[in-house]
Amino acid sequence: MRIIEVVDYDTQWLSLFAEESALLQAALEKKIAKIHHVGSTSIPGMAAKPVIDILLEVVDPEALDSLNIAMENAGYMARGEYGIPNRRYFSKGGEQRSHQVHAFVIGDQHIIKLLAFRDYLIKNKEIAQQYNEIKRAAALASENDLRRYSAFKAGFIEHHLRLALIAHEQK
C-alpha cells in the first residue's frame, strides 16, 4: 500500500532532480529536447510528497513511443498514458515512488500547464503556503487513498491553474 506523506521542503530535491536529469539525458540521447523539474518538489519552500516530478519535452511522437526500453534500463516502470492523453508516464521506486516522469511532445498543452502552475506558485508565496496547508490536510483526510488526496486538492488546483495560465499568457 502506498503511503501518502507530505513532508517539509528538502533542499536535496534540487540535487536529486539534477542527478536524475543527467541520467535521463544520457539514457535518452537525442529523443528529448528539454527536461524540467516540475511539481511541488521544484518549488522552494513547498511541502510535498517526496517524489521528484520530471517533465520531458520529446522531439516527436515516434520518439515518445520509443522511450520505454531506455526508461526501463534507467530503473523506471513504463505506465503508458496513465489517464492523460498523449502523455507517457514512468515511475521509479516501486510502491513508494521516488521519481516520476511525464513525457509529452514539444508544444503539448500539458507542458504549458505544468510549467505555468510551477512558476505561478514560485512567484506567489502566500498562495503556495495555502497549497501547503491544503496538501497536508488532504494527506491526513485521504487515509492513503490517492484519489481522495487528489480530489481534496482539485478545486484549489483548478482555480489557481486558470490564474497561472492567464499570467503565463500575459508574459
PDB file of C-alpha atoms in Angstrom:
ATOM      1  CA  MET A   1       0.000   0.000   0.000  1.00  0.00           C
ATOM      2  CA  ARG A   2       1.253   3.416  -0.947  1.00  0.00           C
ATOM      3  CA  ILE A   3       1.641   5.822   1.953  1.00  0.00           C
ATOM      4  CA  ILE A   4       0.688   9.432   1.200  1.00  0.00           C
ATOM      5  CA  GLU A   5       3.019  11.636   3.191  1.00  0.00           C
ATOM      6  CA  VAL A   6       3.560  15.367   2.732  1.00  0.00           C
ATOM      7  CA  VAL A   7       6.905  16.464   4.146  1.00  0.00           C
ATOM      8  CA  ASP A   8       8.645  19.805   4.610  1.00  0.00           C
ATOM      9  CA  TYR A   9      10.690  21.176   1.726  1.00  0.00           C
ATOM     10  CA  ASP A  10      14.049  19.457   1.327  1.00  0.00           C
ATOM     11  CA  THR A  11      16.899  21.309  -0.363  1.00  0.00           C
ATOM     12  CA  GLN A  12      18.197  17.939  -1.614  1.00  0.00           C
ATOM     13  CA  TRP A  13      15.279  17.743  -4.051  1.00  0.00           C
ATOM     14  CA  LEU A  14      17.133  20.084  -6.408  1.00  0.00           C
ATOM     15  CA  SER A  15      20.232  17.877  -6.478  1.00  0.00           C
ATOM     16  CA  LEU A  16      18.102  14.724  -6.807  1.00  0.00           C
ATOM     17  CA  PHE A  17      16.482  16.292  -9.860  1.00  0.00           C
ATOM     18  CA  ALA A  18      19.865  17.310 -11.293  1.00  0.00           C
ATOM     19  CA  GLU A  19      21.269  13.791 -10.838  1.00  0.00           C
ATOM     20  CA  GLU A  20      18.220  12.164 -12.423  1.00  0.00           C
ATOM     21  CA  SER A  21      18.182  14.710 -15.229  1.00  0.00           C
ATOM     22  CA  ALA A  22      21.774  13.801 -16.123  1.00  0.00           C
ATOM     23  CA  LEU A  23      20.889  10.095 -16.068  1.00  0.00           C
ATOM     24  CA  LEU A  24      17.884  10.662 -18.332  1.00  0.00           C
ATOM     25  CA  GLN A  25      19.820  12.842 -20.770  1.00  0.00           C
ATOM     26  CA  ALA A  26      22.429  10.108 -21.122  1.00  0.00           C
ATOM     27  CA  ALA A  27      19.826   7.350 -21.449  1.00  0.00           C
ATOM     28  CA  LEU A  28      17.543   9.117 -23.892  1.00  0.00           C
ATOM     29  CA  GLU A  29      20.159  10.742 -26.132  1.00  0.00           C
ATOM     30  CA  LYS A  30      18.547  12.931 -28.793  1.00  0.00           C
ATOM     31  CA  LYS A  31      14.942  11.907 -28.134  1.00  0.00           C
ATOM     32  CA  ILE A  32      14.361  14.721 -25.663  1.00  0.00           C
ATOM     33  CA  ALA A  33      14.544  18.452 -26.264  1.00  0.00           C
ATOM     34  CA  LYS A  34      14.207  19.692 -22.661  1.00  0.00           C
ATOM     35  CA  ILE A  35      13.984  18.389 -19.126  1.00  0.00           C
ATOM     36  CA  HIS A  36      12.140  20.359 -16.437  1.00  0.00           C
ATOM     37  CA  HIS A  37      11.752  19.933 -12.695  1.00  0.00           C
ATOM     38  CA  VAL A  38       8.018  20.352 -12.004  1.00  0.00           C
ATOM     39  CA  GLY A  39       5.605  19.594  -9.211  1.00  0.00           C
ATOM     40  CA  SER A  40       5.893  20.622  -5.604  1.00  0.00           C
ATOM     41  CA  THR A  41       9.495  19.468  -5.151  1.00  0.00           C
ATOM     42  CA  SER A  42      10.507  22.106  -7.729  1.00  0.00           C
ATOM     43  CA  ILE A  43       9.119  24.994  -5.668  1.00  0.00           C
ATOM     44  CA  PRO A  44      11.444  26.405  -2.978  1.00  0.00           C
ATOM     45  CA  GLY A  45       9.861  26.112   0.462  1.00  0.00           C
ATOM     46  CA  MET A  46       6.941  23.952  -0.728  1.00  0.00           C
ATOM     47  CA  ALA A  47       5.906  20.946   1.321  1.00  0.00           C
ATOM     48  CA  ALA A  48       5.464  17.899  -0.907  1.00  0.00           C
ATOM     49  CA  LYS A  49       5.191  14.195  -1.255  1.00  0.00           C
ATOM     50  CA  PRO A  50       8.895  13.315  -1.557  1.00  0.00           C
ATOM     51  CA  VAL A  51       8.627  12.340  -5.233  1.00  0.00           C
ATOM     52  CA  ILE A  52      10.659  14.187  -7.852  1.00  0.00           C
ATOM     53  CA  ASP A  53       8.429  15.117 -10.808  1.00  0.00           C
ATOM     54  CA  ILE A  54      10.266  15.400 -14.104  1.00  0.00           C
ATOM     55  CA  LEU A  55       8.803  16.756 -17.328  1.00  0.00           C
ATOM     56  CA  LEU A  56      10.342  15.689 -20.623  1.00  0.00           C
ATOM     57  CA  GLU A  57       9.719  17.541 -23.852  1.00  0.00           C
ATOM     58  CA  VAL A  58      10.177  14.948 -26.576  1.00  0.00           C
ATOM     59  CA  VAL A  59      11.033  15.849 -30.162  1.00  0.00           C
ATOM     60  CA  ASP A  60       8.271  13.879 -31.918  1.00  0.00           C
ATOM     61  CA  PRO A  61       5.569  11.243 -31.353  1.00  0.00           C
ATOM     62  CA  GLU A  62       7.792   8.411 -32.594  1.00  0.00           C
ATOM     63  CA  ALA A  63      10.462   9.383 -30.082  1.00  0.00           C
ATOM     64  CA  LEU A  64       7.784   9.442 -27.383  1.00  0.00           C
ATOM     65  CA  ASP A  65       6.747   5.896 -28.235  1.00  0.00           C
ATOM     66  CA  SER A  66      10.342   4.655 -28.246  1.00  0.00           C
ATOM     67  CA  LEU A  67      11.165   5.718 -24.669  1.00  0.00           C
ATOM     68  CA  ASN A  68      10.062   2.562 -22.844  1.00  0.00           C
ATOM     69  CA  ILE A  69      13.190   0.418 -23.130  1.00  0.00           C
ATOM     70  CA  ALA A  70      15.600   3.234 -22.289  1.00  0.00           C
ATOM     71  CA  MET A  71      13.442   4.291 -19.342  1.00  0.00           C
ATOM     72  CA  GLU A  72      13.201   0.726 -18.046  1.00  0.00           C
ATOM     73  CA  ASN A  73      17.004   0.458 -18.314  1.00  0.00           C
ATOM     74  CA  ALA A  74      17.205   3.630 -16.184  1.00  0.00           C
ATOM     75  CA  GLY A  75      15.085   1.965 -13.473  1.00  0.00           C
ATOM     76  CA  TYR A  76      11.640   3.239 -14.439  1.00  0.00           C
ATOM     77  CA  MET A  77       8.391   1.378 -14.965  1.00  0.00           C
ATOM     78  CA  ALA A  78       6.543   2.371 -18.142  1.00  0.00           C
ATOM     79  CA  ARG A  79       2.867   3.053 -17.434  1.00  0.00           C
ATOM     80  CA  GLY A  80       1.604   4.331 -20.804  1.00  0.00           C
ATOM     81  CA  GLU A  81      -0.610   7.404 -20.908  1.00  0.00           C
ATOM     82  CA  TYR A  82      -1.808   6.718 -17.350  1.00  0.00           C
ATOM     83  CA  GLY A  83      -5.006   8.728 -17.711  1.00  0.00           C
ATOM     84  CA  ILE A  84      -3.679  11.705 -19.671  1.00  0.00           C
ATOM     85  CA  PRO A  85      -3.930  11.527 -23.472  1.00  0.00           C
ATOM     86  CA  ASN A  86      -0.649  11.906 -25.396  1.00  0.00           C
ATOM     87  CA  ARG A  87       1.475  11.540 -22.248  1.00  0.00           C
ATOM     88  CA  ARG A  88       3.927   8.776 -21.482  1.00  0.00           C
ATOM     89  CA  TYR A  89       4.261   8.262 -17.744  1.00  0.00           C
ATOM     90  CA  PHE A  90       7.070   6.469 -15.932  1.00  0.00           C
ATOM     91  CA  SER A  91       7.633   5.837 -12.236  1.00  0.00           C
ATOM     92  CA  LYS A  92      10.697   4.813 -10.262  1.00  0.00           C
ATOM     93  CA  GLY A  93      10.937   3.374  -6.782  1.00  0.00           C
ATOM     94  CA  GLY A  94       8.117   0.845  -6.729  1.00  0.00           C
ATOM     95  CA  GLU A  95       5.176   1.364  -4.397  1.00  0.00           C
ATOM     96  CA  GLN A  96       6.881   4.299  -2.624  1.00  0.00           C
ATOM     97  CA  ARG A  97       7.857   6.246  -5.725  1.00  0.00           C
ATOM     98  CA  SER A  98      10.998   8.344  -5.664  1.00  0.00           C
ATOM     99  CA  HIS A  99      10.673   9.839  -9.159  1.00  0.00           C
ATOM    100  CA  GLN A 100       8.010  10.154 -11.813  1.00  0.00           C
ATOM    101  CA  VAL A 101       8.430  11.291 -15.389  1.00  0.00           C
ATOM    102  CA  HIS A 102       5.781  12.895 -17.569  1.00  0.00           C
ATOM    103  CA  ALA A 103       6.776  12.925 -21.250  1.00  0.00           C
ATOM    104  CA  PHE A 104       4.974  14.937 -23.914  1.00  0.00           C
ATOM    105  CA  VAL A 105       5.757  16.009 -27.460  1.00  0.00           C
ATOM    106  CA  ILE A 106       7.025  19.613 -27.711  1.00  0.00           C
ATOM    107  CA  GLY A 107       4.088  22.026 -27.826  1.00  0.00           C
ATOM    108  CA  ASP A 108       1.600  19.866 -25.908  1.00  0.00           C
ATOM    109  CA  GLN A 109      -0.723  21.940 -23.711  1.00  0.00           C
ATOM    110  CA  HIS A 110       0.162  19.874 -20.636  1.00  0.00           C
ATOM    111  CA  ILE A 111       3.730  21.194 -20.809  1.00  0.00           C
ATOM    112  CA  ILE A 112       2.434  24.760 -20.653  1.00  0.00           C
ATOM    113  CA  LYS A 113       0.113  23.925 -17.745  1.00  0.00           C
ATOM    114  CA  LEU A 114       2.784  22.200 -15.676  1.00  0.00           C
ATOM    115  CA  LEU A 115       5.325  24.979 -16.164  1.00  0.00           C
ATOM    116  CA  ALA A 116       2.791  27.804 -15.685  1.00  0.00           C
ATOM    117  CA  PHE A 117       1.494  26.322 -12.413  1.00  0.00           C
ATOM    118  CA  ARG A 118       5.030  25.801 -11.093  1.00  0.00           C
ATOM    119  CA  ASP A 119       6.082  29.341 -11.992  1.00  0.00           C
ATOM    120  CA  TYR A 120       2.876  30.803 -10.538  1.00  0.00           C
ATOM    121  CA  LEU A 121       3.457  29.129  -7.169  1.00  0.00           C
ATOM    122  CA  ILE A 122       7.101  30.222  -7.116  1.00  0.00           C
ATOM    123  CA  LYS A 123       6.032  33.852  -7.647  1.00  0.00           C
ATOM    124  CA  ASN A 124       3.033  33.765  -5.266  1.00  0.00           C
ATOM    125  CA  LYS A 125       4.345  32.720  -1.859  1.00  0.00           C
ATOM    126  CA  GLU A 126       1.054  33.246   0.009  1.00  0.00           C
ATOM    127  CA  ILE A 127      -0.823  31.037  -2.451  1.00  0.00           C
ATOM    128  CA  ALA A 128       1.964  28.453  -2.221  1.00  0.00           C
ATOM    129  CA  GLN A 129       1.517  28.499   1.569  1.00  0.00           C
ATOM    130  CA  GLN A 130      -2.233  27.906   1.158  1.00  0.00           C
ATOM    131  CA  TYR A 131      -1.428  24.982  -1.114  1.00  0.00           C
ATOM    132  CA  ASN A 132       0.954  23.609   1.548  1.00  0.00           C
ATOM    133  CA  GLU A 133      -1.881  23.631   4.071  1.00  0.00           C
ATOM    134  CA  ILE A 134      -4.339  22.012   1.652  1.00  0.00           C
ATOM    135  CA  LYS A 135      -1.869  19.236   0.802  1.00  0.00           C
ATOM    136  CA  ARG A 136      -1.180  18.497   4.461  1.00  0.00           C
ATOM    137  CA  ALA A 137      -4.897  18.378   5.244  1.00  0.00           C
ATOM    138  CA  ALA A 138      -5.513  16.222   2.165  1.00  0.00           C
ATOM    139  CA  ALA A 139      -2.827  13.752   3.222  1.00  0.00           C
ATOM    140  CA  LEU A 140      -4.452  13.377   6.648  1.00  0.00           C
ATOM    141  CA  ALA A 141      -8.017  13.180   5.327  1.00  0.00           C
ATOM    142  CA  SER A 142      -7.291  10.792   2.455  1.00  0.00           C
ATOM    143  CA  GLU A 143      -6.267   7.793   4.592  1.00  0.00           C
ATOM    144  CA  ASN A 144      -3.673   6.910   1.906  1.00  0.00           C
ATOM    145  CA  ASP A 145      -6.271   6.888  -0.862  1.00  0.00           C
ATOM    146  CA  LEU A 146      -4.598   8.707  -3.767  1.00  0.00           C
ATOM    147  CA  ARG A 147      -7.921   9.510  -5.453  1.00  0.00           C
ATOM    148  CA  ARG A 148      -9.268  11.147  -2.300  1.00  0.00           C
ATOM    149  CA  TYR A 149      -5.990  13.013  -1.841  1.00  0.00           C
ATOM    150  CA  SER A 150      -6.197  14.348  -5.412  1.00  0.00           C
ATOM    151  CA  ALA A 151      -9.916  15.169  -5.125  1.00  0.00           C
ATOM    152  CA  PHE A 152      -9.290  17.152  -1.939  1.00  0.00           C
ATOM    153  CA  LYS A 153      -6.812  19.392  -3.811  1.00  0.00           C
ATOM    154  CA  ALA A 154      -8.667  19.581  -7.140  1.00  0.00           C
ATOM    155  CA  GLY A 155     -10.685  22.774  -6.596  1.00  0.00           C
ATOM    156  CA  PHE A 156      -7.641  24.733  -5.464  1.00  0.00           C
ATOM    157  CA  ILE A 157      -5.547  23.476  -8.367  1.00  0.00           C
ATOM    158  CA  GLU A 158      -8.219  24.182 -10.991  1.00  0.00           C
ATOM    159  CA  HIS A 159      -8.768  27.734  -9.741  1.00  0.00           C
ATOM    160  CA  HIS A 160      -5.094  28.603  -9.490  1.00  0.00           C
ATOM    161  CA  LEU A 161      -4.171  26.842 -12.718  1.00  0.00           C
ATOM    162  CA  ARG A 162      -6.601  29.174 -14.525  1.00  0.00           C
ATOM    163  CA  LEU A 163      -4.863  32.153 -12.912  1.00  0.00           C
ATOM    164  CA  ALA A 164      -1.452  30.708 -13.716  1.00  0.00           C
ATOM    165  CA  LEU A 165      -2.370  30.309 -17.388  1.00  0.00           C
ATOM    166  CA  ILE A 166      -3.632  33.897 -17.547  1.00  0.00           C
ATOM    167  CA  ALA A 167      -0.354  35.101 -16.021  1.00  0.00           C
ATOM    168  CA  HIS A 168       1.590  32.917 -18.464  1.00  0.00           C
ATOM    169  CA  GLU A 169      -0.274  34.379 -21.460  1.00  0.00           C
ATOM    170  CA  GLN A 170       0.465  37.931 -20.278  1.00  0.00           C
ATOM    171  CA  LYS A 171       4.236  37.358 -20.373  1.00  0.00           C
TER     172      LYS A 171
END
